[in-house]
Amino acid sequence: MSSRDQKLMWWGAALLLFVLLMLVTPKIPQDQSYHNFADRRNYFGIPNTLNVVSNFPFLVIGVIGLVLTLHGNTFALSLKGELWGWTAFFFGIASTSFGSAYYHLKPSDARLVWDRLPMTIAFSSVMAVFIIERIDEVTGRASLAPLLGAGVVSVGYWWFADDLRLYALVQFVPCVAIPAMTIALPPRYSHSSYWLWAAGFYLLAKVLEANDMKFYRWTKFLASGHTLKHLSAAMVPVFIIIMLYKRNMRNERQSMLDRWKGQWRGTNAVRDERDTTGSKWRYYWSGSQEQAQSLVSET
C-alpha cells in the first residue's frame, strides 16, 4: 500500500469513527448553569471584573508569539506549514482575550460563541503543527485548513443544534493526542518535555474550571476557580513560546518513551552491578576463603 493510500485509509477510519460516535452517543445540550460563575464582583464599573481582566494575559502572550513567529523568524521555523500553523495558534490565543472578556461581561450562549470560536482555532492549529512535527510535513500542512474548518463548524453546530458533542471532540482529541504523541513518536526538535508541561497546565485549567466555587472558598474569596483557570490556561502558550525559542533540530530522532526505556535499563544495569558487588563483599566477610580471595584479586 502506497503512502498516499495509507493516509487516505487513516482519514477514512477517523471519519468513520466520528460518524459512529455521533450515532451512538446522546445529544449534549448546553447546561445553562454553566453561566453562573462563583465570582460576580464588580470593580471600577466592570461586571464580573476578575473573570474579565484575567483574560488580558492571553492578549499579551498571543501578540508576543505572533511577533516572534513573523518577525525575523526568531523561532527558526524551517517548514512553511509550521509558519502557518503557529501564526494561526497565536492569533487564536490573542483573540481568546477579546472573546472571553466579551463573554464574561454578560455571560450567555450568544456571547459564548465568541469565547469558544478563537479557542477552537488554537486547538486545531496546534494539532496540525504537531502532525507536521511528528508524522509528516505534507500531511500536517494539508490538515491545517480542514482542522480549522472542523473547529469553526463545531462551534456553529453547537450554536444551531444545541449539541456540544462535536465541540467536545475538537477540544478533547488534541488534549489526548498531543501528550500521547509527545511520548510515543520521535520528535523533529529538542525540548519536547515542554509539550507535557503545557498539557499539564491545560489539565489544571480544566480542574479549576470544574471546581469554580470550591477554589473561590479555598482562596478565602480572593479568586475563583474560573479566574485561576484563565491564568493556568495562559501558561500553555508561555511554555510553547519557551520551547520554540530554545529548541533545535535533532540529528538523532528518538521518542521520549524509548529514551525512558533506555534510562530504565541503564538504571537496572547499575543496580544489578551494585547488587553483585555487594554480594561479593558479603562473601568477603562471611564466606569462604576462596570467595574472599576472588574479590581481592578482582579489585
PDB file of N, CA, C and O in Angstrom, residues 62-89:
ATOM      1  N   GLY A  62      -0.274  36.130  23.248  1.00  0.00           N
ATOM      2  CA  GLY A  62      -0.587  35.905  21.841  1.00  0.00           C
ATOM      3  C   GLY A  62       0.141  36.860  20.926  1.00  0.00           C
ATOM      4  O   GLY A  62       0.663  36.459  19.873  1.00  0.00           O
ATOM      5  N   VAL A  63       0.193  38.143  21.312  1.00  0.00           N
ATOM      6  CA  VAL A  63       0.887  39.148  20.499  1.00  0.00           C
ATOM      7  C   VAL A  63       2.388  38.862  20.472  1.00  0.00           C
ATOM      8  O   VAL A  63       3.036  38.945  19.418  1.00  0.00           O
ATOM      9  N   ILE A  64       2.950  38.528  21.634  1.00  0.00           N
ATOM     10  CA  ILE A  64       4.378  38.192  21.680  1.00  0.00           C
ATOM     11  C   ILE A  64       4.668  37.005  20.766  1.00  0.00           C
ATOM     12  O   ILE A  64       5.647  36.998  20.001  1.00  0.00           O
ATOM     13  N   GLY A  65       3.821  35.985  20.829  1.00  0.00           N
ATOM     14  CA  GLY A  65       4.009  34.819  19.976  1.00  0.00           C
ATOM     15  C   GLY A  65       3.924  35.162  18.500  1.00  0.00           C
ATOM     16  O   GLY A  65       4.718  34.658  17.690  1.00  0.00           O
ATOM     17  N   LEU A  66       2.975  36.014  18.137  1.00  0.00           N
ATOM     18  CA  LEU A  66       2.841  36.420  16.732  1.00  0.00           C
ATOM     19  C   LEU A  66       4.070  37.186  16.255  1.00  0.00           C
ATOM     20  O   LEU A  66       4.576  36.940  15.151  1.00  0.00           O
ATOM     21  N   VAL A  67       4.555  38.094  17.087  1.00  0.00           N
ATOM     22  CA  VAL A  67       5.726  38.892  16.701  1.00  0.00           C
ATOM     23  C   VAL A  67       6.944  37.997  16.514  1.00  0.00           C
ATOM     24  O   VAL A  67       7.681  38.102  15.531  1.00  0.00           O
ATOM     25  N   LEU A  68       7.157  37.091  17.475  1.00  0.00           N
ATOM     26  CA  LEU A  68       8.319  36.206  17.381  1.00  0.00           C
ATOM     27  C   LEU A  68       8.206  35.233  16.209  1.00  0.00           C
ATOM     28  O   LEU A  68       9.217  34.813  15.639  1.00  0.00           O
ATOM     29  N   THR A  69       6.978  34.869  15.844  1.00  0.00           N
ATOM     30  CA  THR A  69       6.777  33.949  14.724  1.00  0.00           C
ATOM     31  C   THR A  69       7.004  34.630  13.384  1.00  0.00           C
ATOM     32  O   THR A  69       7.627  34.056  12.477  1.00  0.00           O
ATOM     33  N   LEU A  70       6.517  35.855  13.261  1.00  0.00           N
ATOM     34  CA  LEU A  70       6.500  36.519  11.956  1.00  0.00           C
ATOM     35  C   LEU A  70       7.666  37.466  11.732  1.00  0.00           C
ATOM     36  O   LEU A  70       8.008  37.773  10.584  1.00  0.00           O
ATOM     37  N   HIS A  71       8.293  37.956  12.814  1.00  0.00           N
ATOM     38  CA  HIS A  71       9.354  38.948  12.651  1.00  0.00           C
ATOM     39  C   HIS A  71      10.721  38.301  12.786  1.00  0.00           C
ATOM     40  O   HIS A  71      11.101  37.831  13.853  1.00  0.00           O
ATOM     41  N   GLY A  72      11.445  38.245  11.730  1.00  0.00           N
ATOM     42  CA  GLY A  72      12.816  37.760  11.768  1.00  0.00           C
ATOM     43  C   GLY A  72      12.970  36.265  12.001  1.00  0.00           C
ATOM     44  O   GLY A  72      14.079  35.792  12.233  1.00  0.00           O
ATOM     45  N   ASN A  73      11.888  35.536  11.954  1.00  0.00           N
ATOM     46  CA  ASN A  73      11.924  34.085  12.139  1.00  0.00           C
ATOM     47  C   ASN A  73      12.730  33.714  13.388  1.00  0.00           C
ATOM     48  O   ASN A  73      13.655  32.908  13.354  1.00  0.00           O
ATOM     49  N   THR A  74      12.348  34.331  14.528  1.00  0.00           N
ATOM     50  CA  THR A  74      13.043  34.097  15.791  1.00  0.00           C
ATOM     51  C   THR A  74      13.043  32.626  16.167  1.00  0.00           C
ATOM     52  O   THR A  74      14.003  32.116  16.752  1.00  0.00           O
ATOM     53  N   PHE A  75      11.957  31.930  15.833  1.00  0.00           N
ATOM     54  CA  PHE A  75      11.827  30.520  16.203  1.00  0.00           C
ATOM     55  C   PHE A  75      12.507  29.583  15.201  1.00  0.00           C
ATOM     56  O   PHE A  75      12.443  28.364  15.374  1.00  0.00           O
ATOM     57  N   ALA A  76      13.130  30.142  14.180  1.00  0.00           N
ATOM     58  CA  ALA A  76      13.850  29.337  13.175  1.00  0.00           C
ATOM     59  C   ALA A  76      12.961  28.246  12.585  1.00  0.00           C
ATOM     60  O   ALA A  76      13.351  27.076  12.519  1.00  0.00           O
ATOM     61  N   LEU A  77      11.770  28.631  12.165  1.00  0.00           N
ATOM     62  CA  LEU A  77      10.847  27.671  11.561  1.00  0.00           C
ATOM     63  C   LEU A  77      11.321  27.349  10.152  1.00  0.00           C
ATOM     64  O   LEU A  77      11.481  28.235   9.310  1.00  0.00           O
ATOM     65  N   SER A  78      11.550  26.084   9.899  1.00  0.00           N
ATOM     66  CA  SER A  78      12.122  25.684   8.614  1.00  0.00           C
ATOM     67  C   SER A  78      11.071  25.227   7.616  1.00  0.00           C
ATOM     68  O   SER A  78      11.369  25.078   6.435  1.00  0.00           O
ATOM     69  N   LEU A  79       9.850  24.997   8.069  1.00  0.00           N
ATOM     70  CA  LEU A  79       8.803  24.481   7.200  1.00  0.00           C
ATOM     71  C   LEU A  79       7.668  25.492   7.077  1.00  0.00           C
ATOM     72  O   LEU A  79       7.265  26.118   8.067  1.00  0.00           O
ATOM     73  N   LYS A  80       7.147  25.656   5.859  1.00  0.00           N
ATOM     74  CA  LYS A  80       6.087  26.630   5.622  1.00  0.00           C
ATOM     75  C   LYS A  80       4.836  26.303   6.438  1.00  0.00           C
ATOM     76  O   LYS A  80       4.183  27.195   6.980  1.00  0.00           O
ATOM     77  N   GLY A  81       4.515  25.026   6.547  1.00  0.00           N
ATOM     78  CA  GLY A  81       3.344  24.634   7.310  1.00  0.00           C
ATOM     79  C   GLY A  81       3.443  25.038   8.762  1.00  0.00           C
ATOM     80  O   GLY A  81       2.443  25.393   9.403  1.00  0.00           O
ATOM     81  N   GLU A  82       4.672  24.985   9.320  1.00  0.00           N
ATOM     82  CA  GLU A  82       4.875  25.408  10.711  1.00  0.00           C
ATOM     83  C   GLU A  82       4.560  26.894  10.866  1.00  0.00           C
ATOM     84  O   GLU A  82       3.926  27.302  11.849  1.00  0.00           O
ATOM     85  N   LEU A  83       5.013  27.694   9.922  1.00  0.00           N
ATOM     86  CA  LEU A  83       4.763  29.131   9.987  1.00  0.00           C
ATOM     87  C   LEU A  83       3.266  29.415   9.989  1.00  0.00           C
ATOM     88  O   LEU A  83       2.766  30.204  10.804  1.00  0.00           O
ATOM     89  N   TRP A  84       2.538  28.791   9.103  1.00  0.00           N
ATOM     90  CA  TRP A  84       1.089  28.993   9.046  1.00  0.00           C
ATOM     91  C   TRP A  84       0.421  28.506  10.333  1.00  0.00           C
ATOM     92  O   TRP A  84      -0.444  29.178  10.888  1.00  0.00           O
ATOM     93  N   GLY A  85       0.831  27.323  10.790  1.00  0.00           N
ATOM     94  CA  GLY A  85       0.211  26.743  11.973  1.00  0.00           C
ATOM     95  C   GLY A  85       0.439  27.564  13.223  1.00  0.00           C
ATOM     96  O   GLY A  85      -0.503  27.835  13.980  1.00  0.00           O
ATOM     97  N   TRP A  86       1.678  27.984  13.461  1.00  0.00           N
ATOM     98  CA  TRP A  86       1.959  28.769  14.660  1.00  0.00           C
ATOM     99  C   TRP A  86       1.354  30.168  14.581  1.00  0.00           C
ATOM    100  O   TRP A  86       0.950  30.744  15.598  1.00  0.00           O
ATOM    101  N   THR A  87       1.270  30.723  13.377  1.00  0.00           N
ATOM    102  CA  THR A  87       0.596  32.019  13.221  1.00  0.00           C
ATOM    103  C   THR A  87      -0.875  31.897  13.615  1.00  0.00           C
ATOM    104  O   THR A  87      -1.410  32.740  14.350  1.00  0.00           O
ATOM    105  N   ALA A  88      -1.546  30.846  13.135  1.00  0.00           N
ATOM    106  CA  ALA A  88      -2.950  30.629  13.482  1.00  0.00           C
ATOM    107  C   ALA A  88      -3.103  30.373  14.983  1.00  0.00           C
ATOM    108  O   ALA A  88      -4.057  30.857  15.613  1.00  0.00           O
ATOM    109  N   PHE A  89      -2.161  29.640  15.575  1.00  0.00           N
ATOM    110  CA  PHE A  89      -2.248  29.342  17.013  1.00  0.00           C
ATOM    111  C   PHE A  89      -2.176  30.615  17.838  1.00  0.00           C
ATOM    112  O   PHE A  89      -3.033  30.853  18.710  1.00  0.00           O
TER     113      PHE A  89
END
